[in-house]
């Protein structure tokens, strides 16, 4: 009897099997985060007596305090298992958002934002380990790509609800957003309780294990590559809205269209892109991702030299090209980071990857703002330089990290054919 290909298979999605509750929890978590992220600063401006500078300082201080915790949690993941850390991360974030409802002072904003940041770090520090555990070698680009696309769509759905709250603009509307986010963490916590035991490794720490991690030069190079990719991923949320509205003076709806395009392309195209790059060597895919970023940045820079109508077209085209860099690099980085880490030390290894993303999230706002204040070209020149570094790292990874020279999802393709 011929095999009937489902629409999910045609989109390149993995078979969910026994992991539907885990996938549902990830989607709900993303919707909750998408609801609150756009109103983070606005919430504290509306519900406290703090001004914009004080709110920004409180959030930055909290991020700096939480920054070193990621590597420490890596050892916790290795000792107690990823599932326990993931559940603790959800609980901490839910607790922090409930506490936000009674937060009024600068110190309270710092304290509860640290709690939320610790929860988020615990979530991402264990997330990759669980995805690696529930997926088979050869399928991991698919899984990381699928879950990344799912989170992207969840952020977009949450963002629509956030837009309604911003339109209303009352403290009660913002408080409702916080409650929705806290509830999303509670529901996700219940669903995550059913994550299969196989996802929790629970190895005892070995003597000198951190020394083993830090001596792994190829993996350190991979973490550097992750940092360049993470900085590129900050462009859409941090640099582009300011560039479009403040530097170029384009209508506000342009930014909304850019986010919509990105969401649609990632949501519907991620699995197709993974299928299309099946058989390609991983380091070459990463190299192509950074080349694609540079092309996207060039189109965005060109927008500054064009009339308004053509500038909008150039900016949208640049954002589409940029998104393809995201579609190429995200799944490969996720799979490669998990597979290149020994299983008994995977928590520690992936905590370094998470640290690179936290560093990017800390550095990007202030550095991008400084570059944008100097005109149209500095931001894109600097980001192109970062992409060149990422491309050079990809070239080097192909030589020093055997897994980077393997082909994408070859085993997954054979399973699908069978």
Short mmCIF file of C-alpha atoms in Angstrom, two decimals:
data_model
loop_
_atom_site.label_atom_id
_atom_site.label_comp_id
_atom_site.label_asym_id
_atom_site.label_seq_id
_atom_site.Cartn_x
_atom_site.Cartn_y
_atom_site.Cartn_z
CA UNK A 1 0.00 0.00 0.00
CA UNK A 2 1.54 3.37 -0.97
CA UNK A 3 2.43 5.71 1.84
CA UNK A 4 0.23 8.82 2.03
CA UNK A 5 2.27 11.91 2.82
CA UNK A 6 0.61 14.13 5.40
CA UNK A 7 0.60 17.90 5.13
CA UNK A 8 2.95 18.01 8.16
CA UNK A 9 5.48 15.82 6.33
CA UNK A 10 5.19 18.00 3.24
CA UNK A 11 6.10 21.01 5.38
CA UNK A 12 9.14 19.10 6.67
CA UNK A 13 7.87 18.79 10.26
CA UNK A 14 9.04 15.88 12.43
CA UNK A 15 6.71 13.14 13.65
CA UNK A 16 5.58 14.24 17.11
CA UNK A 17 4.90 10.73 18.42
CA UNK A 18 4.72 10.78 22.22
CA UNK A 19 5.91 14.37 22.48
CA UNK A 20 2.71 16.27 21.70
CA UNK A 21 2.37 17.63 25.24
CA UNK A 22 5.94 18.91 25.20
CA UNK A 23 5.33 20.63 21.86
CA UNK A 24 2.05 22.10 23.14
CA UNK A 25 3.80 23.41 26.26
CA UNK A 26 6.46 25.10 24.11
CA UNK A 27 3.73 26.73 21.99
CA UNK A 28 1.78 28.00 25.04
CA UNK A 29 4.98 29.30 26.62
CA UNK A 30 5.77 31.19 23.39
CA UNK A 31 2.31 32.78 23.24
CA UNK A 32 2.64 33.98 26.83
CA UNK A 33 6.10 35.40 26.20
CA UNK A 34 4.90 37.03 22.99
CA UNK A 35 2.11 38.74 24.92
CA UNK A 36 4.44 40.35 27.44
CA UNK A 37 7.67 41.08 25.55
CA UNK A 38 6.30 44.07 23.57
CA UNK A 39 4.84 45.70 26.72
CA UNK A 40 7.71 45.01 29.14
CA UNK A 41 8.84 48.62 29.53
CA UNK A 42 5.37 50.07 29.00
CA UNK A 43 3.98 47.93 31.82
CA UNK A 44 6.33 49.38 34.43
CA UNK A 45 5.83 52.91 33.12
CA UNK A 46 2.06 52.47 33.51
CA UNK A 47 2.03 50.72 36.89
CA UNK A 48 4.94 52.34 38.80
CA UNK A 49 6.25 55.87 39.42
CA UNK A 50 9.53 55.07 37.63
CA UNK A 51 10.54 57.00 34.53
CA UNK A 52 11.93 55.52 31.32
CA UNK A 53 15.58 55.77 32.37
CA UNK A 54 14.90 54.12 35.72
CA UNK A 55 12.94 51.27 34.14
CA UNK A 56 15.70 50.70 31.58
CA UNK A 57 18.36 50.76 34.30
CA UNK A 58 16.42 48.27 36.44
CA UNK A 59 15.99 45.83 33.56
CA UNK A 60 19.65 46.12 32.50
CA UNK A 61 20.86 45.64 36.08
CA UNK A 62 18.70 42.54 36.46
CA UNK A 63 20.10 41.08 33.22
CA UNK A 64 23.67 41.67 34.40
CA UNK A 65 22.98 40.02 37.77
CA UNK A 66 21.46 36.95 36.11
CA UNK A 67 24.11 36.67 33.36
CA UNK A 68 26.63 34.41 35.23
CA UNK A 69 23.93 31.94 36.31
CA UNK A 70 23.72 30.14 32.94
CA UNK A 71 26.99 28.18 33.27
CA UNK A 72 26.15 27.28 36.88
CA UNK A 73 22.83 25.83 35.75
CA UNK A 74 24.68 23.68 33.21
CA UNK A 75 26.08 21.59 36.04
CA UNK A 76 22.62 21.36 37.61
CA UNK A 77 21.21 20.01 34.34
CA UNK A 78 23.93 17.36 34.19
CA UNK A 79 23.37 16.33 37.81
CA UNK A 80 19.59 16.44 38.20
CA UNK A 81 18.38 16.18 34.62
CA UNK A 82 17.01 18.66 32.11
CA UNK A 83 13.36 18.03 32.96
CA UNK A 84 13.74 19.19 36.57
CA UNK A 85 15.52 22.37 35.49
CA UNK A 86 12.92 23.06 32.78
CA UNK A 87 10.09 22.74 35.31
CA UNK A 88 11.93 24.99 37.78
CA UNK A 89 12.41 27.56 35.02
CA UNK A 90 8.71 27.66 34.27
CA UNK A 91 7.82 27.92 37.96
CA UNK A 92 10.27 30.80 38.53
CA UNK A 93 8.94 32.74 35.56
CA UNK A 94 5.34 32.23 36.65
CA UNK A 95 6.22 33.37 40.19
CA UNK A 96 8.03 36.44 38.88
CA UNK A 97 5.11 37.55 36.73
CA UNK A 98 2.61 37.13 39.57
CA UNK A 99 4.93 39.27 41.74
CA UNK A 100 5.02 41.94 39.00
CA UNK A 101 1.37 42.68 39.86
CA UNK A 102 2.49 44.07 43.24
CA UNK A 103 5.79 45.60 42.07
CA UNK A 104 6.11 49.38 42.49
CA UNK A 105 9.71 50.30 43.43
CA UNK A 106 13.02 50.23 41.58
CA UNK A 107 14.40 47.53 43.87
CA UNK A 108 11.34 45.33 43.44
CA UNK A 109 11.56 45.60 39.65
CA UNK A 110 15.20 44.48 39.84
CA UNK A 111 14.52 41.59 42.23
CA UNK A 112 11.56 40.11 40.37
CA UNK A 113 13.15 40.64 36.97
CA UNK A 114 16.17 38.69 38.25
CA UNK A 115 13.77 35.89 39.23
CA UNK A 116 12.17 35.95 35.76
CA UNK A 117 15.62 36.05 34.12
CA UNK A 118 16.77 33.08 36.18
CA UNK A 119 13.68 31.18 35.10
CA UNK A 120 14.24 32.05 31.45
CA UNK A 121 17.90 31.01 31.72
CA UNK A 122 16.86 27.70 33.32
CA UNK A 123 14.33 27.14 30.54
CA UNK A 124 16.79 27.73 27.70
CA UNK A 125 19.62 25.98 29.54
CA UNK A 126 17.61 22.75 29.62
CA UNK A 127 15.60 23.13 26.41
CA UNK A 128 18.35 22.01 24.02
CA UNK A 129 19.17 18.97 26.14
CA UNK A 130 15.54 17.82 26.07
CA UNK A 131 15.17 18.36 22.32
CA UNK A 132 18.35 16.36 21.77
CA UNK A 133 16.96 13.56 23.97
CA UNK A 134 13.56 13.29 22.27
CA UNK A 135 14.97 13.39 18.73
CA UNK A 136 17.20 10.93 16.92
CA UNK A 137 20.54 11.78 15.25
CA UNK A 138 19.75 12.92 11.73
CA UNK A 139 16.40 14.40 12.76
CA UNK A 140 17.66 17.17 14.98
CA UNK A 141 17.76 19.97 12.41
CA UNK A 142 14.09 19.18 11.84
CA UNK A 143 13.20 19.27 15.52
CA UNK A 144 15.12 22.46 16.32
CA UNK A 145 13.74 24.09 13.18
CA UNK A 146 10.17 23.01 13.89
CA UNK A 147 10.20 24.14 17.52
CA UNK A 148 11.87 27.41 16.58
CA UNK A 149 9.17 28.06 13.99
CA UNK A 150 6.48 27.13 16.50
CA UNK A 151 7.83 29.60 19.05
CA UNK A 152 8.03 32.28 16.38
CA UNK A 153 4.34 31.83 15.54
CA UNK A 154 3.51 31.82 19.27
CA UNK A 155 5.35 35.11 19.73
CA UNK A 156 3.35 36.58 16.85
CA UNK A 157 -0.01 35.45 18.29
CA UNK A 158 0.96 36.86 21.67
CA UNK A 159 2.10 40.06 20.01
CA UNK A 160 -1.38 40.60 18.58
CA UNK A 161 -2.85 40.45 22.09
CA UNK A 162 -0.14 42.81 23.31
CA UNK A 163 -1.14 45.25 20.57
CA UNK A 164 -4.66 45.36 21.97
CA UNK A 165 -3.34 46.11 25.45
CA UNK A 166 -1.13 48.90 24.11
CA UNK A 167 -4.13 50.35 22.27
CA UNK A 168 -6.20 50.40 25.47
CA UNK A 169 -3.18 51.65 27.44
CA UNK A 170 -4.66 51.42 30.96
CA UNK A 171 -2.93 49.84 33.98
CA UNK A 172 -5.72 47.24 34.08
CA UNK A 173 -5.05 46.23 30.46
CA UNK A 174 -1.36 45.80 31.21
CA UNK A 175 -2.15 43.82 34.38
CA UNK A 176 -4.34 41.50 32.31
CA UNK A 177 -1.37 40.83 30.03
CA UNK A 178 0.78 39.90 33.03
CA UNK A 179 -1.92 37.53 34.31
CA UNK A 180 -2.20 35.87 30.90
CA UNK A 181 1.55 35.36 30.83
CA UNK A 182 1.63 33.92 34.36
CA UNK A 183 -1.23 31.57 33.45
CA UNK A 184 0.64 30.40 30.34
CA UNK A 185 3.58 29.33 32.51
CA UNK A 186 1.24 27.44 34.86
CA UNK A 187 -0.38 25.53 31.98
CA UNK A 188 2.99 24.82 30.38
CA UNK A 189 4.29 23.54 33.76
CA UNK A 190 1.46 21.00 33.98
CA UNK A 191 2.05 19.82 30.41
CA UNK A 192 5.82 19.55 30.94
CA UNK A 193 5.27 17.16 33.83
CA UNK A 194 4.56 14.53 31.18
CA UNK A 195 7.91 14.97 29.39
CA UNK A 196 9.27 11.40 28.99
CA UNK A 197 11.86 10.33 31.57
CA UNK A 198 14.32 9.79 28.72
CA UNK A 199 14.53 13.57 28.40
CA UNK A 200 16.03 13.77 31.88
CA UNK A 201 19.60 12.50 31.77
CA UNK A 202 20.58 12.80 35.42
CA UNK A 203 24.26 11.84 35.22
CA UNK A 204 26.49 12.36 38.21
CA UNK A 205 29.14 15.04 37.68
CA UNK A 206 32.60 13.73 36.82
CA UNK A 207 35.83 15.12 38.31
CA UNK A 208 37.21 17.90 36.15
CA UNK A 209 34.13 17.99 33.95
CA UNK A 210 34.08 21.79 33.63
CA UNK A 211 37.79 21.65 32.78
CA UNK A 212 36.91 19.21 30.01
CA UNK A 213 34.33 21.63 28.64
CA UNK A 214 36.60 24.65 28.73
CA UNK A 215 39.48 22.76 27.07
CA UNK A 216 37.29 21.82 24.10
CA UNK A 217 38.61 24.29 21.52
CA UNK A 218 36.33 23.29 18.64
CA UNK A 219 33.29 23.79 20.86
CA UNK A 220 34.58 27.17 22.02
CA UNK A 221 34.77 28.10 18.35
CA UNK A 222 31.20 26.87 17.90
CA UNK A 223 30.09 29.10 20.82
CA UNK A 224 31.76 32.06 19.09
CA UNK A 225 29.78 31.20 15.96
CA UNK A 226 26.61 31.09 18.07
CA UNK A 227 27.41 34.56 19.41
CA UNK A 228 27.67 36.02 15.90
CA UNK A 229 24.39 34.33 14.96
CA UNK A 230 22.69 35.54 18.15
CA UNK A 231 23.73 39.14 17.43
CA UNK A 232 22.17 38.81 13.98
CA UNK A 233 18.96 37.53 15.58
CA UNK A 234 18.70 40.76 17.60
CA UNK A 235 18.35 42.86 14.44
CA UNK A 236 14.64 42.32 13.85
CA UNK A 237 13.50 43.21 17.37
CA UNK A 238 16.15 45.76 18.42
CA UNK A 239 17.63 47.54 15.39
CA UNK A 240 15.08 47.39 12.59
CA UNK A 241 12.11 49.13 14.30
CA UNK A 242 14.30 52.10 15.29
CA UNK A 243 16.02 52.21 11.90
CA UNK A 244 12.73 52.17 9.99
CA UNK A 245 10.78 54.68 12.06
CA UNK A 246 13.43 56.98 13.55
CA UNK A 247 16.36 56.94 11.12
CA UNK A 248 14.43 56.58 7.84
CA UNK A 249 11.17 58.17 9.01
CA UNK A 250 9.00 55.42 7.46
CA UNK A 251 5.40 54.82 8.59
CA UNK A 252 4.94 52.70 11.69
CA UNK A 253 3.03 49.99 9.83
CA UNK A 254 6.21 49.05 7.98
CA UNK A 255 7.66 47.47 11.14
CA UNK A 256 4.45 45.49 11.63
CA UNK A 257 4.63 44.15 8.09
CA UNK A 258 8.27 43.17 8.61
CA UNK A 259 7.37 41.14 11.71
CA UNK A 260 4.43 39.55 9.91
CA UNK A 261 6.61 38.53 6.96
CA UNK A 262 9.18 37.05 9.30
CA UNK A 263 6.54 35.10 11.20
CA UNK A 264 4.90 33.69 8.07
CA UNK A 265 8.21 32.74 6.46
CA UNK A 266 9.53 31.04 9.61
CA UNK A 267 6.23 29.36 10.47
CA UNK A 268 5.57 27.91 7.03
CA UNK A 269 9.04 27.81 5.55
CA UNK A 270 11.34 26.40 8.23
CA UNK A 271 10.59 22.74 7.57
CA UNK A 272 10.79 23.28 3.80
CA UNK A 273 14.20 24.95 4.14
CA UNK A 274 15.50 22.07 6.29
CA UNK A 275 14.31 19.61 3.64
CA UNK A 276 15.92 21.70 0.89
CA UNK A 277 19.31 21.74 2.64
CA UNK A 278 19.25 18.00 3.36
CA UNK A 279 22.54 16.55 2.18
CA UNK A 280 24.46 19.83 2.42
CA UNK A 281 27.41 19.99 4.78
CA UNK A 282 26.55 21.81 7.97
CA UNK A 283 29.43 24.29 7.89
CA UNK A 284 28.47 25.32 4.37
CA UNK A 285 24.89 25.98 5.48
CA UNK A 286 26.19 28.19 8.31
CA UNK A 287 28.47 29.99 5.85
CA UNK A 288 25.54 30.60 3.51
CA UNK A 289 23.45 31.91 6.42
CA UNK A 290 25.99 34.64 7.15
CA UNK A 291 26.34 35.53 3.47
CA UNK A 292 22.55 35.86 3.36
CA UNK A 293 22.64 38.18 6.38
CA UNK A 294 25.10 40.48 4.59
CA UNK A 295 22.85 40.61 1.52
CA UNK A 296 19.88 41.48 3.72
CA UNK A 297 21.83 44.23 5.48
CA UNK A 298 22.86 45.66 2.09
CA UNK A 299 19.20 45.95 1.05
CA UNK A 300 18.35 47.65 4.35
CA UNK A 301 21.19 50.14 3.87
CA UNK A 302 20.04 50.80 0.30
CA UNK A 303 16.62 51.78 1.67
CA UNK A 304 18.21 54.88 3.16
CA UNK A 305 19.13 56.21 -0.30
CA UNK A 306 15.70 55.71 -1.90
CA UNK A 307 12.39 57.61 -1.94
CA UNK A 308 9.84 56.51 0.65
CA UNK A 309 7.94 54.06 -1.58
CA UNK A 310 11.07 52.33 -2.85
CA UNK A 311 12.62 52.47 0.62
CA UNK A 312 9.70 50.45 1.98
CA UNK A 313 10.17 47.86 -0.80
CA UNK A 314 13.93 47.64 -0.14
CA UNK A 315 13.42 47.28 3.59
CA UNK A 316 10.83 44.51 3.14
CA UNK A 317 13.07 42.73 0.63
CA UNK A 318 16.00 43.00 3.02
CA UNK A 319 13.94 41.57 5.85
CA UNK A 320 12.90 38.59 3.69
CA UNK A 321 16.53 37.87 2.73
CA UNK A 322 17.56 38.27 6.39
CA UNK A 323 14.86 35.79 7.43
CA UNK A 324 16.30 33.17 5.09
CA UNK A 325 19.59 33.52 6.97
CA UNK A 326 17.64 32.77 10.15
CA UNK A 327 15.96 29.75 8.53
CA UNK A 328 19.32 28.36 7.41
CA UNK A 329 21.39 28.93 10.53
CA UNK A 330 18.95 28.28 13.39
CA UNK A 331 18.31 24.54 13.00
CA UNK A 332 21.94 23.73 12.18
CA UNK A 333 23.28 25.68 15.16
CA UNK A 334 20.74 24.00 17.46
CA UNK A 335 21.49 20.49 16.25
CA UNK A 336 25.25 20.96 16.08
CA UNK A 337 25.49 22.47 19.57
CA UNK A 338 23.58 19.53 21.07
CA UNK A 339 25.34 16.76 19.16
CA UNK A 340 28.87 18.13 19.63
CA UNK A 341 28.42 17.97 23.42
CA UNK A 342 29.07 14.65 25.23
CA UNK A 343 25.78 13.43 26.68
CA UNK A 344 26.95 13.37 30.30
CA UNK A 345 28.19 16.99 30.01
CA UNK A 346 25.55 18.31 27.64
CA UNK A 347 24.07 20.66 30.24
CA UNK A 348 27.41 22.37 30.81
CA UNK A 349 28.20 22.57 27.11
CA UNK A 350 24.82 24.03 26.19
CA UNK A 351 25.01 26.50 29.07
CA UNK A 352 27.92 28.14 27.20
CA UNK A 353 25.69 28.43 24.13
CA UNK A 354 22.98 29.99 26.28
CA UNK A 355 25.59 32.37 27.73
CA UNK A 356 26.42 33.56 24.20
CA UNK A 357 22.74 34.39 23.61
CA UNK A 358 22.50 36.19 26.96
CA UNK A 359 25.61 38.22 26.13
CA UNK A 360 24.11 39.13 22.75
CA UNK A 361 20.83 40.18 24.41
CA UNK A 362 22.76 42.33 26.90
CA UNK A 363 25.12 43.93 24.38
CA UNK A 364 22.74 44.48 21.44
CA UNK A 365 20.41 47.20 22.83
CA UNK A 366 23.12 49.64 23.88
CA UNK A 367 25.52 48.96 20.99
CA UNK A 368 22.82 49.02 18.31
CA UNK A 369 21.39 52.25 19.75
CA UNK A 370 24.85 53.86 19.72
CA UNK A 371 25.38 52.83 16.08
CA UNK A 372 21.91 53.95 14.99
CA UNK A 373 22.47 57.36 16.56
CA UNK A 374 25.33 57.87 14.10
CA UNK A 375 23.31 57.54 10.92
CA UNK A 376 22.29 54.97 8.37
CA UNK A 377 25.43 53.02 7.51
CA UNK A 378 27.33 52.34 10.83
CA UNK A 379 24.83 49.75 12.08
CA UNK A 380 24.85 47.73 8.84
CA UNK A 381 28.61 48.00 8.43
CA UNK A 382 29.14 46.70 11.98
CA UNK A 383 26.63 43.88 11.56
CA UNK A 384 28.21 42.90 8.23
CA UNK A 385 31.55 42.71 10.05
CA UNK A 386 29.96 40.39 12.63
CA UNK A 387 28.58 38.25 9.77
CA UNK A 388 32.05 38.03 8.19
CA UNK A 389 33.42 36.77 11.52
CA UNK A 390 30.60 34.22 11.62
CA UNK A 391 31.42 33.09 8.07
CA UNK A 392 35.12 32.66 8.96
CA UNK A 393 34.12 30.66 12.04
CA UNK A 394 31.93 28.41 9.86
CA UNK A 395 34.86 27.79 7.51
CA UNK A 396 37.09 26.87 10.43
CA UNK A 397 34.44 24.62 12.03
CA UNK A 398 34.38 22.52 8.86
CA UNK A 399 38.04 21.71 9.48
CA UNK A 400 38.23 21.25 13.26
CA UNK A 401 34.78 19.86 14.20
CA UNK A 402 33.92 16.59 12.41
CA UNK A 403 30.19 16.95 13.10
CA UNK A 404 30.22 20.30 11.28
CA UNK A 405 31.44 18.51 8.17
CA UNK A 406 28.56 16.02 8.28
CA UNK A 407 25.57 16.42 6.01
CA UNK A 408 22.28 17.89 7.22
CA UNK A 409 19.53 15.47 8.26
CA UNK A 410 20.72 12.67 5.98
CA UNK A 411 19.29 10.01 8.30
CA UNK A 412 16.00 11.88 8.62
CA UNK A 413 15.68 11.94 4.86
CA UNK A 414 16.23 8.18 4.67
CA UNK A 415 13.55 7.61 7.34
CA UNK A 416 11.06 9.74 5.39
CA UNK A 417 11.75 7.83 2.15
CA UNK A 418 11.30 4.51 3.98
#
